[in-house]
Coordinates of C-alpha atoms in Angstrom, one line a residue:
Chain H
M761 CA -0.2 -0.4 0.3
A762 CA 2.2 2.2 -1.1
S763 CA 0.0 5.4 -1.9
M764 CA -0.7 5.6 1.8
E765 CA 0.6 7.9 4.7
E766 CA 1.6 6.5 8.1
D767 CA -1.0 9.7 10.5
G768 CA 1.7 9.3 13.1
S769 CA 1.2 13.3 13.4
V770 CA -2.5 12.2 14.7
E771 CA -1.3 10.2 17.5
E772 CA 0.9 12.9 18.6
K773 CA -2.4 15.7 18.4
D774 CA -4.2 12.2 21.0
N775 CA -1.1 13.0 23.8
N776 CA -1.1 16.6 24.3
N777 CA -2.8 16.2 27.0
K778 CA 0.4 14.1 28.2
K779 CA 2.8 16.3 26.9
R780 CA 5.9 14.8 25.8
T781 CA 8.4 16.9 25.3
K782 CA 11.1 16.2 22.6
S783 CA 14.7 17.7 23.3
A784 CA 15.2 20.5 20.9
I785 CA 17.8 18.4 18.9
A786 CA 14.8 16.4 18.2
V787 CA 12.6 18.8 16.7
A788 CA 15.5 20.5 14.7
W789 CA 16.4 17.5 13.0
L790 CA 13.0 16.4 12.4
T791 CA 12.6 20.1 11.2
F792 CA 15.4 19.7 8.6
Y793 CA 14.0 16.8 7.7
N794 CA 11.0 17.8 6.9
I795 CA 11.8 21.0 5.2
A796 CA 14.1 18.4 3.1
M797 CA 11.8 16.2 2.0
T798 CA 9.3 18.7 1.3
A799 CA 11.7 20.4 -1.0
G800 CA 12.7 17.4 -2.8
W801 CA 9.2 16.3 -3.4
L802 CA 8.6 19.4 -5.0
V803 CA 11.8 19.0 -7.0
L804 CA 10.1 15.8 -8.4
A805 CA 7.2 17.3 -8.8
M806 CA 8.6 20.2 -10.9
A807 CA 11.2 17.7 -13.1
M808 CA 7.5 15.3 -14.0
M809 CA 5.6 18.6 -14.9
R810 CA 8.4 20.3 -17.0
F811 CA 9.1 17.1 -19.0
Y812 CA 5.8 16.8 -19.9
L813 CA 5.0 20.2 -20.7
Q814 CA 8.6 20.2 -22.5
K815 CA 8.3 17.0 -24.6
A816 CA 4.6 16.2 -24.5
T817 CA 4.8 12.5 -24.0
H818 CA 4.8 10.6 -21.0
K819 CA 7.4 7.9 -22.5
G820 CA 10.9 8.9 -21.6
L821 CA 9.8 10.6 -17.7
Y822 CA 10.2 7.6 -15.5
K823 CA 13.8 7.6 -16.9
S824 CA 14.2 11.0 -16.6
I825 CA 13.2 11.4 -12.8
A826 CA 14.8 8.4 -11.2
R827 CA 17.4 9.0 -9.6
I828 CA 15.5 11.5 -7.4
L829 CA 12.9 10.0 -7.1
K830 CA 14.8 6.3 -6.1
F831 CA 17.3 9.3 -3.5
F832 CA 14.1 10.8 -2.1
Q833 CA 12.1 7.2 -1.8
T834 CA 14.9 5.5 -0.2
V835 CA 16.4 8.5 2.6
A836 CA 12.7 7.7 3.6
L837 CA 14.2 4.6 5.6
V838 CA 15.3 6.6 8.4
E839 CA 11.5 7.7 9.3
V840 CA 11.7 4.6 10.7
G841 CA 14.8 4.8 13.1
H842 CA 12.8 8.2 13.7
C843 CA 9.8 5.5 15.1
A844 CA 12.4 3.3 17.0
I845 CA 14.1 6.3 18.9
G846 CA 11.0 7.7 19.9
I847 CA 11.2 10.9 18.7
V848 CA 8.0 10.3 16.8
R849 CA 5.2 9.1 18.0
T850 CA 3.8 6.3 15.8
S851 CA 4.6 2.3 15.5
V852 CA 8.1 0.9 13.9
I853 CA 6.0 -1.4 12.3
V854 CA 3.0 0.3 10.7
T855 CA 6.3 3.0 9.0
G856 CA 8.5 -0.1 8.4
V857 CA 5.5 -1.4 6.1
Q858 CA 5.2 1.6 4.8
V859 CA 7.8 2.7 3.7
C860 CA 9.0 -1.0 2.7
S861 CA 6.2 -0.8 0.3
R862 CA 7.5 2.2 -1.3
I863 CA 10.9 1.1 -1.8
F864 CA 9.3 -2.4 -2.5
M865 CA 7.3 -0.5 -5.8
V866 CA 10.7 1.8 -6.7
W867 CA 13.7 -0.6 -6.7
F868 CA 11.9 -4.2 -7.6
I869 CA 9.6 -3.1 -9.9
T870 CA 10.1 -0.2 -12.1
N871 CA 13.8 0.1 -11.7
S872 CA 13.9 -3.5 -12.3
I873 CA 11.7 -4.4 -14.8
K874 CA 13.0 -1.7 -17.7
Q875 CA 9.9 -3.3 -20.1
I876 CA 7.2 -1.2 -17.3
Q877 CA 8.7 2.0 -17.6
N878 CA 6.6 4.1 -20.1
E879 CA 3.2 2.6 -18.9
E880 CA 0.5 5.3 -18.4
S881 CA -0.1 3.4 -14.5
V882 CA 3.4 4.7 -13.6
I883 CA 2.5 8.0 -14.2
L884 CA -0.3 7.8 -12.1
F885 CA 0.6 6.2 -9.0
L886 CA 4.2 8.7 -9.2
V887 CA 2.0 12.2 -9.6
V888 CA -0.3 10.4 -6.3
W889 CA 3.1 9.9 -4.0
T890 CA 4.2 13.6 -5.6
L891 CA 0.6 15.2 -3.8
T892 CA 1.0 12.8 -1.2
E893 CA 4.5 13.1 0.1
I894 CA 4.7 17.2 -0.6
T895 CA 1.3 17.5 1.5
R896 CA 2.4 15.0 4.1
Y897 CA 6.1 16.2 4.5
S898 CA 4.7 20.3 4.8
F899 CA 2.1 18.7 7.0
Y900 CA 4.4 17.7 9.4
T901 CA 7.0 20.4 9.0
F902 CA 4.2 23.2 9.9
N903 CA 3.1 20.5 12.9
L904 CA 6.5 21.6 14.0
L905 CA 7.3 24.7 13.8
N906 CA 3.5 24.9 15.9
H907 CA 2.5 27.0 12.6
L908 CA -0.3 25.0 10.8
P909 CA -2.6 26.7 8.0
Y910 CA -5.9 25.6 7.9
F911 CA -5.8 24.2 4.3
I912 CA -2.7 22.1 4.7
K913 CA -4.6 19.5 7.8
W914 CA -7.5 20.1 5.6
A915 CA -5.8 19.0 2.3
R916 CA -4.2 16.2 4.4
Y917 CA -6.9 14.6 5.8
N918 CA -9.2 15.0 2.7
M919 CA -7.0 14.8 -0.1
F920 CA -6.7 10.7 0.7
I921 CA -10.3 10.1 0.1
I922 CA -8.9 10.4 -4.0
M923 CA -5.5 9.5 -4.0
Y924 CA -6.0 6.5 -1.7
P925 CA -7.9 4.5 -4.5
L926 CA -5.8 6.3 -7.5
G927 CA -2.1 5.1 -6.3
V928 CA -3.5 1.6 -5.1
A929 CA -4.8 1.8 -9.0
G930 CA -1.3 3.0 -10.4
E931 CA 0.2 0.2 -8.3
L932 CA -1.4 -2.4 -8.6
L933 CA -1.8 -1.8 -12.8
T934 CA 1.6 -1.9 -13.1
I935 CA 2.8 -5.0 -11.2
Y936 CA 0.5 -6.4 -13.2
A937 CA 2.2 -5.0 -16.1
A938 CA 5.4 -6.6 -14.9
L939 CA 3.8 -9.9 -15.1
P940 CA 4.9 -11.6 -18.1
F941 CA 8.5 -9.7 -18.1
V942 CA 8.8 -11.8 -15.0
R943 CA 7.9 -15.1 -16.0
K944 CA 9.7 -14.8 -19.6
T945 CA 12.8 -13.7 -17.6
G946 CA 12.2 -15.6 -14.4
M947 CA 14.2 -12.7 -12.7
L948 CA 15.2 -12.9 -8.9
S949 CA 13.9 -16.9 -8.6
M950 CA 15.3 -19.9 -7.6
R951 CA 14.0 -23.3 -8.2
L952 CA 15.3 -26.9 -6.9
P953 CA 18.2 -28.3 -7.0
N954 CA 20.5 -26.2 -4.3
K955 CA 21.9 -26.9 -1.4
Y956 CA 20.2 -24.1 0.6
N957 CA 16.5 -26.9 0.1
I958 CA 14.4 -23.1 -1.0
S959 CA 12.9 -22.1 -4.3
F960 CA 11.2 -18.8 -4.8
D961 CA 9.5 -17.5 -7.7
Y962 CA 9.0 -14.3 -7.8
Y963 CA 5.9 -14.6 -10.3
Y964 CA 3.9 -15.6 -7.6
F965 CA 5.3 -13.4 -5.2
L966 CA 3.8 -10.9 -7.1
I967 CA 0.3 -12.6 -7.7
I968 CA 0.1 -12.8 -3.8
V969 CA 1.5 -8.8 -3.1
M970 CA -1.2 -7.9 -5.4
L971 CA -3.9 -10.0 -3.7
S972 CA -2.6 -8.7 -0.3
Y973 CA -3.8 -5.6 -0.9
I974 CA -7.5 -6.4 -1.1
P975 CA -7.5 -7.2 2.9
L976 CA -5.1 -4.3 3.6
F977 CA -6.2 -1.2 1.4
P978 CA -9.7 -1.2 3.8
Q979 CA -8.3 -1.8 6.9
L980 CA -6.0 1.5 6.0
F981 CA -8.3 3.8 4.0
F982 CA -10.8 3.5 6.8
H983 CA -8.6 4.6 8.9
M984 CA -8.1 7.3 7.4
L985 CA -11.5 8.2 7.7
R986 CA -11.5 7.6 11.1
Q987 CA -8.6 9.6 11.7
R988 CA -10.5 12.4 9.3
R989 CA -13.3 12.2 12.0
K990 CA -11.5 13.3 14.9
V991 CA -8.7 15.7 13.9
L992 CA -11.5 17.7 11.4
L993 CA -14.2 16.5 12.0
G994 CA -13.8 16.2 16.4
E995 CA -15.8 13.5 17.1
I996 CA -15.2 11.6 20.2
I997 CA -14.8 7.7 18.6
V998 CA -14.0 5.3 21.3
E999 CA -11.3 2.5 20.2
K1000 CA -11.9 -0.8 20.0
D1001 CA -9.7 -2.5 22.7
E1002 CA -6.8 -4.8 21.7
Chain S
V395 CA -10.0 -22.5 43.5
D396 CA -13.1 -22.1 46.0
M397 CA -14.3 -18.4 46.5
D398 CA -17.3 -17.1 48.2
T399 CA -18.9 -14.8 46.1
V400 CA -19.1 -11.5 47.7
V401 CA -21.8 -10.4 45.6
L402 CA -24.3 -12.2 47.9
E403 CA -24.3 -10.1 50.9
G404 CA -25.7 -6.8 48.6
A405 CA -28.6 -9.5 47.7
T406 CA -29.6 -10.9 49.9
H407 CA -29.8 -7.7 52.0
K408 CA -33.3 -6.4 49.3
K409 CA -34.0 -7.2 46.5
A410 CA -32.5 -3.6 44.9
G411 CA -30.2 -2.9 47.0
P412 CA -29.5 0.8 48.3
G413 CA -26.8 1.5 46.2
S414 CA -27.5 -0.9 42.7
V415 CA -28.4 0.5 39.2
P416 CA -31.8 0.1 38.1
G417 CA -32.0 -1.7 35.1
V418 CA -28.9 -4.2 35.8
P419 CA -30.1 -7.3 37.5
A420 CA -29.5 -8.3 40.4
P421 CA -26.2 -10.5 40.0
P422 CA -26.0 -13.9 40.7
V423 CA -26.3 -15.1 44.0
K424 CA -24.2 -18.6 45.7
R425 CA -23.9 -19.6 49.4
P426 CA -21.1 -18.0 51.2
K427 CA -19.1 -20.7 53.5
A428 CA -20.2 -19.5 56.9
K429 CA -17.2 -17.5 58.8
K430 CA -17.1 -16.7 62.4
A431 CA -16.9 -13.9 63.4
K432 CA -16.3 -13.0 66.6
K433 CA -15.8 -9.1 66.6
A434 CA -17.3 -6.4 64.4
V435 CA -16.0 -6.6 61.2
V436 CA -15.5 -3.8 59.4
F437 CA -17.9 -3.5 56.1
F438 CA -16.7 -2.3 52.8
E439 CA -19.1 -1.1 49.7
V440 CA -17.7 -1.9 46.1
E441 CA -18.5 -0.3 43.1
I442 CA -17.8 -2.1 39.5
L443 CA -17.5 0.8 36.9
D444 CA -16.9 -0.1 33.0
A445 CA -12.9 1.0 32.7
K446 CA -14.0 2.5 29.1
T447 CA -17.4 4.5 29.6
K448 CA -17.5 4.6 33.1
D449 CA -21.1 3.2 33.8
K450 CA -22.2 2.1 37.3
L451 CA -22.3 -1.4 36.3
C452 CA -23.1 -3.1 40.1
F453 CA -22.7 -2.0 43.6
L454 CA -22.4 -4.1 46.4
D455 CA -22.5 -3.0 50.4
K456 CA -21.8 -5.3 53.2
V457 CA -19.1 -6.9 51.5
R458 CA -16.6 -9.1 53.6
P459 CA -13.0 -7.5 53.9
L460 CA -11.9 -11.8 53.7
H461 CA -13.7 -12.7 51.1
K462 CA -12.1 -13.3 47.7
Y463 CA -14.2 -12.7 45.5
C464 CA -15.3 -13.5 42.0
V465 CA -17.8 -11.2 41.0
C466 CA -20.0 -12.6 38.3
V467 CA -21.2 -8.9 36.8
G468 CA -24.0 -8.5 34.8
G469 CA -25.3 -12.1 35.1
G470 CA -28.7 -11.1 33.5
T471 CA -28.1 -8.4 30.9
H472 CA -24.4 -10.1 29.4
P473 CA -24.5 -14.1 30.9
Q474 CA -22.1 -14.1 28.2
W475 CA -19.4 -12.5 30.1
Y476 CA -18.4 -15.8 32.0
A477 CA -15.7 -15.4 35.0
A478 CA -12.4 -16.2 33.3
R479 CA -13.8 -12.9 30.5
Q480 CA -13.9 -10.3 33.1
S481 CA -10.9 -8.3 34.0
I482 CA -11.4 -6.3 37.5
R483 CA -8.5 -3.4 38.2
L484 CA -8.4 -0.8 40.7
D485 CA -7.2 1.6 37.7
P486 CA -8.9 1.7 33.9
K487 CA -5.4 1.5 32.9
G488 CA -3.9 -0.5 35.6
K489 CA -2.8 -4.3 36.1
S490 CA -5.9 -6.8 36.5
L491 CA -6.4 -8.2 40.2
K492 CA -6.1 -11.6 40.4
D493 CA -8.1 -14.2 41.6
E494 CA -6.6 -14.7 45.5
D495 CA -6.2 -11.3 46.1
V496 CA -8.6 -10.3 49.1
L497 CA -10.2 -6.7 49.6
Q498 CA -9.0 -5.9 52.8
H499 CA -5.2 -6.5 51.6
L500 CA -6.5 -3.7 48.3
P501 CA -5.0 -0.1 49.1
V502 CA -8.8 1.2 49.3
G503 CA -10.7 2.9 51.3
T504 CA -13.8 1.5 52.7
T505 CA -15.8 2.4 49.4
A506 CA -14.1 0.6 47.2
T507 CA -14.3 1.6 43.5
F508 CA -13.4 -1.5 40.5
Y509 CA -12.9 -1.0 37.0
F510 CA -14.6 -3.8 34.6
R511 CA -13.0 -5.0 31.5
D512 CA -14.1 -7.0 29.4
L513 CA -11.3 -9.5 27.6
G514 CA -12.6 -11.2 25.2
A515 CA -13.5 -14.6 24.1
Q516 CA -11.6 -16.7 26.5
I517 CA -9.8 -20.4 25.4
S518 CA -8.3 -21.8 27.4
W519 CA -4.1 -22.8 27.3
V520 CA -4.0 -26.1 27.1
T521 CA -6.5 -26.5 24.0
V522 CA -4.2 -24.0 22.3
F523 CA -1.5 -26.3 23.3
L524 CA -2.6 -29.4 22.0
T525 CA -4.1 -27.3 18.5
E526 CA -0.6 -25.9 17.5
Y527 CA 1.1 -28.5 18.4
G528 CA -0.7 -31.3 16.9
G529 CA -0.8 -30.0 13.7
P530 CA 2.9 -29.7 12.8
L531 CA 3.1 -33.0 13.6
L532 CA 0.4 -34.5 11.1
L533 CA 1.4 -31.9 8.7
Y534 CA 5.3 -32.9 8.8
L535 CA 3.8 -36.6 8.5
M536 CA 1.3 -36.2 5.5
F537 CA 4.3 -34.4 3.4
Y538 CA 7.1 -37.0 4.7
F539 CA 4.7 -39.5 3.4
R540 CA 4.0 -37.7 0.3
V541 CA 0.7 -37.4 0.0
P542 CA -1.2 -36.7 -3.0
F543 CA -1.4 -33.2 -4.6
I544 CA 1.8 -32.1 -3.5
Y545 CA 3.9 -33.7 -4.9
A546 CA 4.3 -34.2 -8.5
P547 CA 1.7 -37.7 -9.1
K548 CA 4.7 -39.9 -9.5
Y549 CA 5.9 -39.4 -6.6
D550 CA 3.1 -39.4 -4.8
F551 CA 3.6 -42.3 -1.5
T552 CA 7.4 -43.0 -2.0
T553 CA 9.4 -41.8 0.2
S554 CA 12.6 -40.4 0.9
K555 CA 16.1 -41.9 -0.6
H556 CA 18.2 -40.0 1.6
W557 CA 18.5 -41.4 5.6
V558 CA 18.9 -38.1 6.6
V559 CA 14.7 -36.8 5.5
H560 CA 14.4 -40.0 7.5
L561 CA 16.0 -38.9 10.7
A562 CA 14.8 -35.5 10.5
C563 CA 11.2 -36.9 10.3
M564 CA 11.8 -38.8 13.2
C565 CA 13.5 -35.7 15.1
H566 CA 10.4 -33.4 14.0
S567 CA 8.2 -35.5 15.6
F568 CA 9.7 -36.5 18.7
H569 CA 10.0 -33.1 19.3
Y570 CA 5.3 -32.0 18.9
L571 CA 5.1 -35.6 20.9
K572 CA 7.1 -34.4 23.6
R573 CA 5.4 -30.7 23.5
L574 CA 1.8 -32.8 23.5
L575 CA 2.6 -35.1 26.4
E576 CA 4.3 -32.1 28.3
T577 CA 1.4 -30.1 27.4
L578 CA -0.7 -32.7 29.2
F579 CA 1.5 -34.4 31.7
V580 CA 3.8 -31.4 32.7
H581 CA 3.9 -28.7 32.7
R582 CA 1.3 -26.4 35.1
F583 CA -0.2 -23.2 34.0
S584 CA -0.7 -19.8 35.8
H585 CA -3.2 -18.6 33.5
G586 CA -6.4 -20.8 32.7
T587 CA -7.2 -18.6 29.6
M588 CA -6.2 -16.8 26.9
P589 CA -8.1 -14.7 24.4
L590 CA -9.6 -16.4 21.3
R591 CA -7.8 -14.5 19.0
N592 CA -4.6 -16.2 19.9
I593 CA -5.5 -19.2 18.6
F594 CA -5.7 -18.4 15.0
K595 CA -2.7 -16.3 15.4
N596 CA -0.5 -19.2 17.2
C597 CA -1.9 -21.8 14.6
T598 CA -0.6 -20.2 11.3
Y599 CA 2.5 -19.1 12.6
Y600 CA 3.1 -23.4 13.8
W601 CA 1.7 -24.7 11.2
G602 CA 2.8 -22.6 8.9
F603 CA 6.4 -23.1 9.1
A604 CA 6.1 -26.7 9.8
A605 CA 4.2 -27.1 6.5
W606 CA 7.0 -24.7 5.0
M607 CA 9.9 -26.3 6.7
A608 CA 8.2 -30.0 5.9
Y609 CA 7.4 -29.4 2.0
Y610 CA 11.3 -28.7 1.0
I611 CA 12.5 -31.5 3.5
N612 CA 10.6 -34.3 2.0
H613 CA 11.0 -32.9 -1.8
P614 CA 12.0 -35.0 -4.1
L615 CA 14.6 -32.8 -5.0
Y616 CA 15.7 -32.5 -1.7
T617 CA 19.5 -31.6 -1.2
P618 CA 21.0 -33.5 1.5
P619 CA 24.2 -31.9 3.8
T620 CA 27.3 -30.5 0.8
I621 CA 29.1 -28.3 3.1
Y622 CA 30.3 -31.3 6.0
G623 CA 28.3 -34.3 5.1
E624 CA 27.1 -37.2 7.5
Q625 CA 29.2 -35.8 9.9
Q626 CA 27.5 -32.4 10.2
V627 CA 24.3 -34.9 10.0
R628 CA 25.9 -36.7 13.0
I629 CA 27.3 -34.1 15.2
A630 CA 23.7 -32.1 14.1
L631 CA 22.0 -35.0 16.0
I632 CA 23.6 -34.5 19.1
I633 CA 23.4 -31.2 19.5
F634 CA 19.3 -32.2 18.9
L635 CA 19.0 -34.9 21.4
F636 CA 20.9 -33.4 24.1
C637 CA 18.9 -29.9 23.3
Q638 CA 15.6 -32.3 23.9
V639 CA 16.8 -34.1 26.9
G640 CA 17.5 -30.0 28.6
N641 CA 14.7 -28.6 27.5
F642 CA 12.6 -31.5 29.0
S643 CA 15.1 -31.5 32.0
I644 CA 13.9 -27.8 32.9
H645 CA 10.1 -28.9 32.4
I646 CA 10.5 -30.7 34.9
A647 CA 12.4 -29.3 37.9
L648 CA 9.7 -25.9 36.6
R649 CA 7.1 -28.0 37.9
N650 CA 9.0 -29.3 40.8
L651 CA 9.1 -26.2 41.8
R652 CA 5.2 -25.0 41.8
P653 CA 2.6 -27.5 44.2
P654 CA -0.2 -28.8 42.3
G655 CA -2.9 -26.4 42.3
S656 CA -0.8 -23.3 43.8
K657 CA 0.3 -20.2 41.5
T658 CA 3.2 -19.1 43.7
R659 CA 6.1 -18.3 41.9
K660 CA 9.7 -19.1 43.4
I661 CA 13.3 -19.1 41.4
P662 CA 14.2 -21.9 40.3
Y663 CA 18.2 -23.3 41.4
P664 CA 19.9 -26.2 39.6
T665 CA 19.2 -29.4 40.6
K666 CA 20.7 -32.8 40.8
N667 CA 20.3 -33.0 37.1
P668 CA 23.9 -31.8 35.2
F669 CA 20.9 -30.2 32.2
T670 CA 19.9 -27.6 35.0
W671 CA 23.7 -26.7 35.9
I672 CA 23.3 -23.9 33.3
F673 CA 20.3 -22.2 35.9
L674 CA 23.2 -20.9 37.0
L675 CA 23.7 -18.8 34.0
V676 CA 20.2 -18.3 32.1
S677 CA 17.0 -17.5 33.3
C678 CA 15.1 -19.4 31.0
P679 CA 17.2 -22.1 30.3
N680 CA 13.8 -23.8 28.4
Y681 CA 14.1 -20.9 26.0
T682 CA 17.9 -21.7 25.5
Y683 CA 17.5 -25.7 24.7
E684 CA 15.0 -25.0 22.7
L685 CA 16.8 -22.4 21.1
G686 CA 19.5 -24.9 20.6
S687 CA 17.3 -27.8 19.4
W688 CA 16.7 -26.1 15.9
F689 CA 19.8 -24.9 16.0
G690 CA 21.0 -28.5 15.7
F691 CA 17.7 -29.8 13.2
T692 CA 18.9 -26.5 10.8
L693 CA 22.1 -28.3 10.8
M694 CA 20.7 -31.7 10.1
T695 CA 18.5 -30.5 7.5
Q696 CA 21.0 -27.6 5.7
C697 CA 17.1 -25.9 4.6
L698 CA 17.0 -22.3 4.9
P699 CA 13.1 -22.4 5.5
V700 CA 14.1 -23.8 9.1
A701 CA 16.6 -21.5 9.2
F702 CA 14.4 -18.8 9.6
F703 CA 11.9 -20.8 11.8
T704 CA 14.9 -21.3 14.3
A705 CA 15.4 -17.3 13.7
V706 CA 12.2 -15.5 14.1
G707 CA 12.0 -18.3 17.4
F708 CA 14.8 -17.3 18.6
I709 CA 13.7 -13.7 18.2
Q710 CA 10.7 -14.5 19.8
M711 CA 11.8 -16.4 22.7
T712 CA 14.3 -13.4 23.3
V713 CA 11.3 -11.7 24.1
W714 CA 10.1 -13.9 26.3
A715 CA 13.1 -14.4 27.9
K716 CA 14.0 -10.6 28.7
G717 CA 10.8 -10.3 30.2
K718 CA 10.8 -13.0 32.6
H719 CA 13.7 -12.0 33.3
R720 CA 13.0 -8.6 34.3
S721 CA 9.8 -9.8 36.4
Y722 CA 12.1 -12.0 38.0
L723 CA 14.4 -9.0 39.1
K724 CA 11.7 -7.3 39.6
E725 CA 9.7 -9.9 42.0
F726 CA 13.0 -11.3 43.9
R727 CA 15.7 -9.1 45.7
D728 CA 18.1 -11.6 45.8
Y729 CA 18.3 -13.3 42.3
P730 CA 21.2 -14.1 41.4
P731 CA 23.0 -11.3 39.6
L732 CA 25.5 -13.9 37.2
R733 CA 22.2 -15.1 35.5
S734 CA 21.7 -13.8 31.5
P735 CA 18.3 -14.2 30.3
I736 CA 18.3 -16.6 27.6
L737 CA 22.0 -17.1 26.4
P738 CA 25.1 -17.0 29.0
F739 CA 26.8 -13.4 29.6
V740 CA 25.4 -12.7 25.8
L741 CA 21.6 -11.9 25.6

């Protein structure tokens, strides 16, 4: 579910009653990090727009922005570290899954399977990711600076309603387009017999990944809907206990 | 466990006691044992609130201080809230009180407020253990005997030509049989039940990994250990058996710590059995030996899925061992300082 965002900041809001004072260094680093990431994804957005305006086609667009995308998406791994050391109050696992699914799409699908780089579905999820990340990182930045403009909060908790389904569509279509090429080349696969006594079929693995969207997407989507009701509409929702 | 139902005290006075909530029927009644009260007894008042909504669930007056209590909250409106499912605590976010806790010894005034939480559907530990261990035992054998629809049809009901495959089947089956028998005859459980959803989680883990391992070990294209061949398998078998005996010894030692029916906790110490001498260095040697067994099995089969299973088990057992070690340290002042949770001196 690479298009989904973490919602750590809402949990931060919930904890306003038990004030958690972060160290000044942590706040400074996080502010710098979020500003840098906002800038990075803005650069990506502009590069994409410039390419399209100049060339009037999406073919070759991925190739032109591949380096920036790989860099900024991979750097997002540090967010897992933020959760692990506690300066961001989100579960490590949620962030980990989120970032890993993005890394998976970038490195193991679009980067490795060159033949699908010009698919329209790639442009679809790239646009979604870019818009989502710019909103998310600027939300975090303004939050840290304690000056959150309402329209950013509004954007963060409303855009996902369109962005999530579109992003999921883009990712699924891309993986689906990649399947025949995976089958043909047998990439990343291992067959018996071998001395480790294990086998792995990347083709079937991708099919399982696609199927896993079915249970996961609704859960994440409805979770964001609940957060939206809490944050934007001020509803009090008694959470079901574990 | 013999418990007096305190609830009775509130109910026998009038049909609806002075503070009882209208609409909540009087809790069910059980006869208490007669208590000889020579002097004046201070009675407690107890009110029970829902931990989340803070609704008053029931109110009891004239509660005797020495009664242990098993409160059947909402006997009329919520008959599915059987005792094992109820968590009563002093603080809504705090720890649950135990069955043995006595009112007089709790840090409450004469008017006590408790919070009730529904733990959800429960299932007994014994049931869970039998199911989660029975699965791997049977599944592995199905792969070993190459039941149809697993491998190519020409291999149905054939057996492997490698002797290490037969050995592995014996070891794996022995391990789970031992676990089943220990569950039935050796272990003394502190808790009677766990949440129902645990059985799905646990069975997925054990059954899933067992099937994954068994598929490759019993595969017609299985490759026996190549690095050190027969030597490797022999050493692996010795490690495996050693750790099985060790693990069993620890289970027996832990069982003997606790008299039947009791839930007391004591520090385990080495006994005459040399396999228990590891208690000098480790808090949870049962996990240490378990890790050793699976390490041996990995070496024996040279199968990556087995290595993954061992690794995941190691991580989980380390988490449990650290928790247990921490609670030992908290509970016992004189806990031996030399001990590590699971790996001597290391972890």
